[in-house]
Amino acid sequence: MLVNMKGMLADAAKGGYAVGGFNFASLESGLGAIRASEELGIPFILEHAPAHEEYCPFDVAAPIMVQLAKAAKTPVAAHLDHGDSVELCLKALKLGFSSVMFDGSALSYEENIEKTAFVCKVAHEFGATVEAELGAMPHNLKGELKEYTPEDFYTRPEEAARFVAETGVDALAISFGTVHGVYKTTPKLSFSVIDEVRKATGDLPLVMHGGSGLSDDDYHEAIAKGIRKINYYTYGAIASGEAVRKYVTGCEGKVMFHDLAVCATNAVCEDVKRVMKLFKPEAA
Ligand code: 13P
């Protein structure tokens, strides 16, 4: 059932848990996440990010994602992840997405407010929800992250209050020490940033990006402080990649590509189920 994020994030706030945002970077990642959701009966957010354009282009992925969400037995939001322009957000809405992220974190604070407010106005007319970002996320998608100071990226609570009041966003992605991609060292998260931003924004659902590769304790602490959506991709892709490697290594005779796709889908499903239960412990 295709839904926007509003109800599922409100339920998460009431129940004190987080909803997973899983990336559709290939058909296998989408099918695996849908099956995990249906097997556990847990709603989730299926997302496409411009960073995954080279693996599965948005124009191809979007209609499939909307169809998968509509056909799912559980509530599923079809969401644009890191929409880096107003135009891309509008395109996603016209293609039937129920939710978009406008990522203005590289813009000035004032321009981020102005463009996010515009996207919110249009998206809400479509009945869709909007996530925005304040503070910035370091990237280590291909090992490009050099020395950096996490504090330089943190979301500032005093900026978050005005941002939320002036834009009308439904969820806010914040920076408190997580990184997109592979962690070079054990991540050190600043849970007090979550706490302070939550207090400054009147309990608006807060979003953690770079959500794969953390310890179980980190997830529980972040959720306890107010994180209601966790974006999870890289370490799930590693888990399914390793499952495919094991399958190929143990394969006698010819390797058929469709069997690799099935193996990858099964591995995504198992990994998504594992973290869905971590994000919503009473479902475990
Ligand atoms: P990871 O790939 O680091 O888990 O991050 C996913 C994400 O934040 C997508 O927006």
Short mmCIF file of C-alpha atoms and ligand atoms in Angstrom, two decimals:
data_model
loop_
_atom_site.label_atom_id
_atom_site.label_comp_id
_atom_site.label_asym_id
_atom_site.label_seq_id
_atom_site.Cartn_x
_atom_site.Cartn_y
_atom_site.Cartn_z
CA MET A 1 0.00 0.00 0.00
CA LEU A 2 1.52 3.30 -1.10
CA VAL A 3 1.48 5.84 1.74
CA ASN A 4 3.44 8.96 2.66
CA MET A 5 5.70 9.07 5.72
CA LYS A 6 3.34 10.96 8.03
CA GLY A 7 1.42 8.08 9.64
CA MET A 8 4.37 5.74 9.95
CA LEU A 9 6.57 8.44 11.57
CA ALA A 10 3.76 9.45 13.94
CA ASP A 11 3.32 5.78 14.94
CA ALA A 12 7.10 5.52 15.45
CA ALA A 13 7.06 8.59 17.72
CA LYS A 14 4.17 7.13 19.74
CA GLY A 15 5.83 3.74 20.02
CA GLY A 16 9.37 5.05 20.59
CA TYR A 17 10.95 3.29 17.61
CA ALA A 18 12.37 4.15 14.15
CA VAL A 19 11.25 3.35 10.60
CA GLY A 20 13.85 2.10 8.11
CA GLY A 21 14.58 3.96 4.86
CA PHE A 22 16.09 1.40 2.46
CA ASN A 23 17.61 2.36 -0.88
CA PHE A 24 16.45 0.99 -4.21
CA ALA A 25 19.84 0.83 -5.94
CA SER A 26 18.88 -2.26 -7.94
CA LEU A 27 15.76 -4.37 -8.39
CA GLU A 28 17.22 -6.88 -5.90
CA SER A 29 17.55 -4.30 -3.12
CA GLY A 30 13.95 -3.19 -3.67
CA LEU A 31 12.48 -6.71 -3.85
CA GLY A 32 14.45 -7.82 -0.78
CA ALA A 33 13.23 -4.87 1.31
CA ILE A 34 9.58 -5.33 0.26
CA ARG A 35 9.69 -9.01 1.14
CA ALA A 36 11.29 -8.27 4.53
CA SER A 37 8.56 -5.73 5.28
CA GLU A 38 5.78 -8.16 4.33
CA GLU A 39 7.28 -11.07 6.29
CA LEU A 40 7.57 -8.95 9.45
CA GLY A 41 4.49 -6.77 8.88
CA ILE A 42 6.59 -3.63 9.37
CA PRO A 43 6.02 -0.49 7.20
CA PHE A 44 9.09 1.16 5.64
CA ILE A 45 10.36 3.81 3.23
CA LEU A 46 11.69 2.73 -0.18
CA GLU A 47 14.12 5.37 -1.45
CA HIS A 48 16.05 6.26 -4.57
CA ALA A 49 19.14 8.46 -4.31
CA PRO A 50 20.94 10.31 -7.14
CA ALA A 51 24.17 8.64 -5.90
CA HIS A 52 22.74 5.34 -7.22
CA GLU A 53 21.90 6.70 -10.67
CA GLU A 54 24.72 4.68 -12.27
CA TYR A 55 23.34 1.39 -10.83
CA CYS A 56 19.67 1.97 -11.66
CA PRO A 57 18.56 5.28 -13.25
CA PHE A 58 15.78 7.18 -11.50
CA ASP A 59 13.57 7.20 -14.63
CA VAL A 60 13.64 3.39 -14.66
CA ALA A 61 13.47 2.91 -10.89
CA ALA A 62 10.66 5.38 -10.06
CA PRO A 63 7.70 3.61 -11.79
CA ILE A 64 8.88 0.25 -10.44
CA MET A 65 9.16 1.66 -6.91
CA VAL A 66 5.68 3.18 -7.03
CA GLN A 67 4.27 -0.12 -8.32
CA LEU A 68 6.11 -2.16 -5.66
CA ALA A 69 4.79 0.16 -2.94
CA LYS A 70 1.21 0.02 -4.28
CA ALA A 71 1.26 -3.78 -4.48
CA ALA A 72 2.88 -4.33 -1.06
CA LYS A 73 0.77 -5.86 1.73
CA THR A 74 2.37 -3.39 4.18
CA PRO A 75 2.37 0.45 4.10
CA VAL A 76 5.36 1.59 2.01
CA ALA A 77 6.40 5.16 1.13
CA ALA A 78 8.07 5.74 -2.27
CA HIS A 79 10.58 8.45 -1.38
CA LEU A 80 13.22 10.50 -3.18
CA ASP A 81 16.44 10.41 -1.13
CA HIS A 82 18.80 13.43 -1.32
CA GLY A 83 16.82 15.30 -3.97
CA ASP A 84 19.52 17.79 -4.91
CA SER A 85 17.30 20.19 -6.87
CA VAL A 86 13.76 21.52 -6.68
CA GLU A 87 13.21 20.18 -10.23
CA LEU A 88 14.09 16.62 -9.21
CA CYS A 89 11.67 16.81 -6.27
CA LEU A 90 8.88 18.02 -8.56
CA LYS A 91 9.66 15.25 -11.04
CA ALA A 92 9.44 12.61 -8.28
CA LEU A 93 6.05 13.98 -7.17
CA LYS A 94 4.74 13.92 -10.74
CA LEU A 95 5.95 10.31 -11.09
CA GLY A 96 3.78 9.39 -8.10
CA PHE A 97 6.26 9.41 -5.20
CA SER A 98 4.53 9.86 -1.87
CA SER A 99 7.50 11.58 -0.27
CA VAL A 100 10.62 13.57 -1.20
CA MET A 101 13.76 14.77 0.48
CA PHE A 102 14.98 18.18 -0.59
CA ASP A 103 18.66 18.20 0.35
CA GLY A 104 19.72 21.85 0.54
CA SER A 105 22.55 21.13 2.98
CA ALA A 106 25.14 22.45 0.48
CA LEU A 107 23.22 25.76 0.13
CA SER A 108 23.37 28.78 2.41
CA TYR A 109 21.01 28.56 5.41
CA GLU A 110 18.66 31.18 3.92
CA GLU A 111 18.52 29.51 0.49
CA ASN A 112 17.97 26.10 2.11
CA ILE A 113 14.98 27.55 4.01
CA GLU A 114 13.55 29.24 0.90
CA LYS A 115 13.80 26.19 -1.40
CA THR A 116 12.71 23.69 1.26
CA ALA A 117 9.63 25.83 2.02
CA PHE A 118 8.74 25.88 -1.70
CA VAL A 119 9.13 22.08 -2.02
CA CYS A 120 6.97 21.62 1.12
CA LYS A 121 4.23 23.83 -0.29
CA VAL A 122 4.06 21.90 -3.58
CA ALA A 123 4.56 18.43 -2.04
CA HIS A 124 1.82 18.99 0.53
CA GLU A 125 -0.58 19.91 -2.31
CA PHE A 126 0.27 16.47 -3.80
CA GLY A 127 -0.44 14.85 -0.40
CA ALA A 128 3.24 13.97 -0.11
CA THR A 129 5.64 14.43 2.81
CA VAL A 130 9.00 16.23 2.83
CA GLU A 131 12.30 15.53 4.56
CA ALA A 132 15.00 18.23 4.58
CA GLU A 133 18.58 18.36 5.82
CA LEU A 134 20.36 20.76 8.10
CA GLY A 135 24.02 20.29 8.94
CA ALA A 136 25.87 18.09 6.45
CA MET A 137 26.86 14.46 6.04
CA PRO A 138 30.45 13.51 5.20
CA HIS A 139 30.68 10.90 2.40
CA ASN A 140 32.91 7.87 2.22
CA LEU A 141 31.18 6.08 -0.66
CA LYS A 142 34.36 5.17 -2.53
CA GLY A 143 37.03 5.71 0.14
CA GLU A 144 37.29 9.45 -0.65
CA LEU A 145 36.93 10.71 2.95
CA LYS A 146 40.21 12.11 4.29
CA GLU A 147 40.84 13.62 7.73
CA TYR A 148 37.86 15.64 8.94
CA THR A 149 36.37 17.03 12.13
CA PRO A 150 32.86 15.58 12.70
CA GLU A 151 31.84 18.58 14.84
CA ASP A 152 32.18 20.88 11.80
CA PHE A 153 29.24 19.04 10.21
CA TYR A 154 26.88 18.87 13.22
CA THR A 155 23.38 20.35 13.00
CA ARG A 156 23.02 23.46 15.17
CA PRO A 157 19.88 23.31 17.35
CA GLU A 158 19.36 27.10 17.22
CA GLU A 159 19.28 26.96 13.40
CA ALA A 160 16.97 23.92 13.39
CA ALA A 161 14.17 25.68 15.33
CA ARG A 162 13.77 28.51 12.80
CA PHE A 163 14.28 26.15 9.84
CA VAL A 164 11.41 23.89 10.91
CA ALA A 165 9.08 26.78 11.77
CA GLU A 166 9.63 28.53 8.41
CA THR A 167 9.62 25.52 6.07
CA GLY A 168 6.84 23.21 7.32
CA VAL A 169 8.97 20.07 6.85
CA ASP A 170 7.65 16.69 8.00
CA ALA A 171 11.04 15.26 9.00
CA LEU A 172 14.55 16.63 9.42
CA ALA A 173 17.82 14.84 8.62
CA ILE A 174 20.48 15.88 11.11
CA SER A 175 24.22 15.42 11.39
CA PHE A 176 25.65 14.07 14.64
CA GLY A 177 28.65 11.97 13.60
CA THR A 178 27.35 9.44 11.07
CA VAL A 179 28.91 9.11 7.60
CA HIS A 180 27.47 7.93 4.28
CA GLY A 181 29.26 4.79 3.12
CA VAL A 182 31.97 2.77 4.85
CA TYR A 183 33.21 3.81 8.31
CA LYS A 184 37.02 4.18 8.38
CA THR A 185 37.06 3.89 12.17
CA THR A 186 34.43 3.07 14.79
CA PRO A 187 31.93 5.94 14.60
CA LYS A 188 31.64 8.25 17.62
CA LEU A 189 28.16 9.72 17.69
CA SER A 190 27.10 12.83 19.58
CA PHE A 191 23.76 11.83 21.07
CA SER A 192 23.44 15.21 22.79
CA VAL A 193 23.06 16.82 19.32
CA ILE A 194 19.94 14.65 18.73
CA ASP A 195 18.61 15.58 22.15
CA GLU A 196 19.13 19.31 21.68
CA VAL A 197 17.73 19.41 18.13
CA ARG A 198 14.66 17.42 19.23
CA LYS A 199 14.00 19.86 22.07
CA ALA A 200 14.46 22.83 19.70
CA THR A 201 12.13 21.43 17.04
CA GLY A 202 9.16 20.36 19.16
CA ASP A 203 9.50 16.62 18.67
CA LEU A 204 9.61 16.75 14.85
CA PRO A 205 10.69 13.30 13.54
CA LEU A 206 14.49 13.36 13.14
CA VAL A 207 16.33 11.31 10.53
CA MET A 208 19.68 9.55 10.71
CA HIS A 209 21.54 9.17 7.43
CA GLY A 210 24.61 6.94 7.07
CA GLY A 211 22.66 4.51 9.23
CA SER A 212 24.34 1.23 8.27
CA GLY A 213 27.48 -0.03 9.99
CA LEU A 214 26.59 1.11 13.53
CA SER A 215 26.47 -0.98 16.70
CA ASP A 216 23.15 -2.20 18.15
CA ASP A 217 23.76 0.11 21.14
CA ASP A 218 24.19 3.12 18.83
CA TYR A 219 20.85 2.40 17.16
CA HIS A 220 19.08 2.02 20.51
CA GLU A 221 20.59 5.20 21.95
CA ALA A 222 19.84 7.26 18.80
CA ILE A 223 16.23 6.02 18.81
CA ALA A 224 15.87 6.73 22.53
CA LYS A 225 17.00 10.32 21.89
CA GLY A 226 14.43 10.90 19.12
CA ILE A 227 15.60 9.44 15.78
CA ARG A 228 12.46 8.21 13.98
CA LYS A 229 13.81 7.31 10.51
CA ILE A 230 17.07 5.49 9.80
CA ASN A 231 18.51 5.49 6.29
CA TYR A 232 20.35 2.23 5.73
CA TYR A 233 22.19 1.03 2.64
CA THR A 234 25.97 0.41 2.44
CA TYR A 235 26.42 -2.41 4.97
CA GLY A 236 23.35 -4.18 3.57
CA ALA A 237 24.95 -3.99 0.12
CA ILE A 238 28.11 -5.49 1.61
CA ALA A 239 26.10 -8.29 3.28
CA SER A 240 24.40 -9.19 -0.02
CA GLY A 241 27.68 -8.85 -1.96
CA GLU A 242 29.33 -11.29 0.45
CA ALA A 243 26.41 -13.72 0.09
CA VAL A 244 26.88 -13.65 -3.69
CA ARG A 245 30.64 -14.19 -3.28
CA LYS A 246 29.97 -17.24 -1.08
CA TYR A 247 27.44 -18.59 -3.57
CA VAL A 248 29.85 -18.21 -6.50
CA THR A 249 32.73 -19.78 -4.55
CA GLY A 250 30.61 -22.81 -3.72
CA CYS A 251 29.12 -23.11 -7.20
CA GLU A 252 30.08 -26.12 -9.25
CA GLY A 253 29.59 -25.81 -13.00
CA LYS A 254 28.26 -22.70 -14.71
CA VAL A 255 27.27 -19.59 -12.76
CA MET A 256 23.91 -18.25 -13.95
CA PHE A 257 23.34 -14.53 -13.40
CA HIS A 258 19.66 -14.92 -12.45
CA ASP A 259 20.73 -17.21 -9.58
CA LEU A 260 23.05 -14.44 -8.34
CA ALA A 261 20.12 -12.01 -8.44
CA VAL A 262 17.99 -14.42 -6.36
CA CYS A 263 20.88 -14.93 -3.92
CA ALA A 264 21.30 -11.14 -3.56
CA THR A 265 17.55 -10.57 -3.05
CA ASN A 266 17.43 -13.25 -0.33
CA ALA A 267 20.47 -11.73 1.42
CA VAL A 268 19.00 -8.18 1.29
CA CYS A 269 15.76 -9.53 2.73
CA GLU A 270 17.54 -11.21 5.67
CA ASP A 271 19.68 -8.13 6.41
CA VAL A 272 16.70 -5.76 6.21
CA LYS A 273 14.71 -8.04 8.55
CA ARG A 274 17.64 -8.03 11.00
CA VAL A 275 17.76 -4.24 11.19
CA MET A 276 13.98 -3.73 11.06
CA LYS A 277 13.86 -5.74 14.30
CA LEU A 278 16.66 -3.61 15.77
CA PHE A 279 14.86 -0.39 14.83
CA LYS A 280 11.54 -1.67 16.26
CA PRO A 281 12.57 -3.98 19.12
CA GLU A 282 9.06 -5.09 20.15
CA ALA A 283 8.73 -6.68 16.67
CA ALA A 284 11.75 -8.96 17.33
P1 13P B 1 24.61 4.29 4.29
O1 13P B 1 24.76 3.82 2.87
O2 13P B 1 25.89 4.83 4.84
O3 13P B 1 23.97 3.28 5.17
O4 13P B 1 23.64 5.56 4.25
C1 13P B 1 22.39 5.45 3.63
C2 13P B 1 21.79 6.81 3.54
O5 13P B 1 21.96 7.64 4.41
C3 13P B 1 20.96 7.10 2.36
O6 13P B 1 20.53 8.43 2.36
#
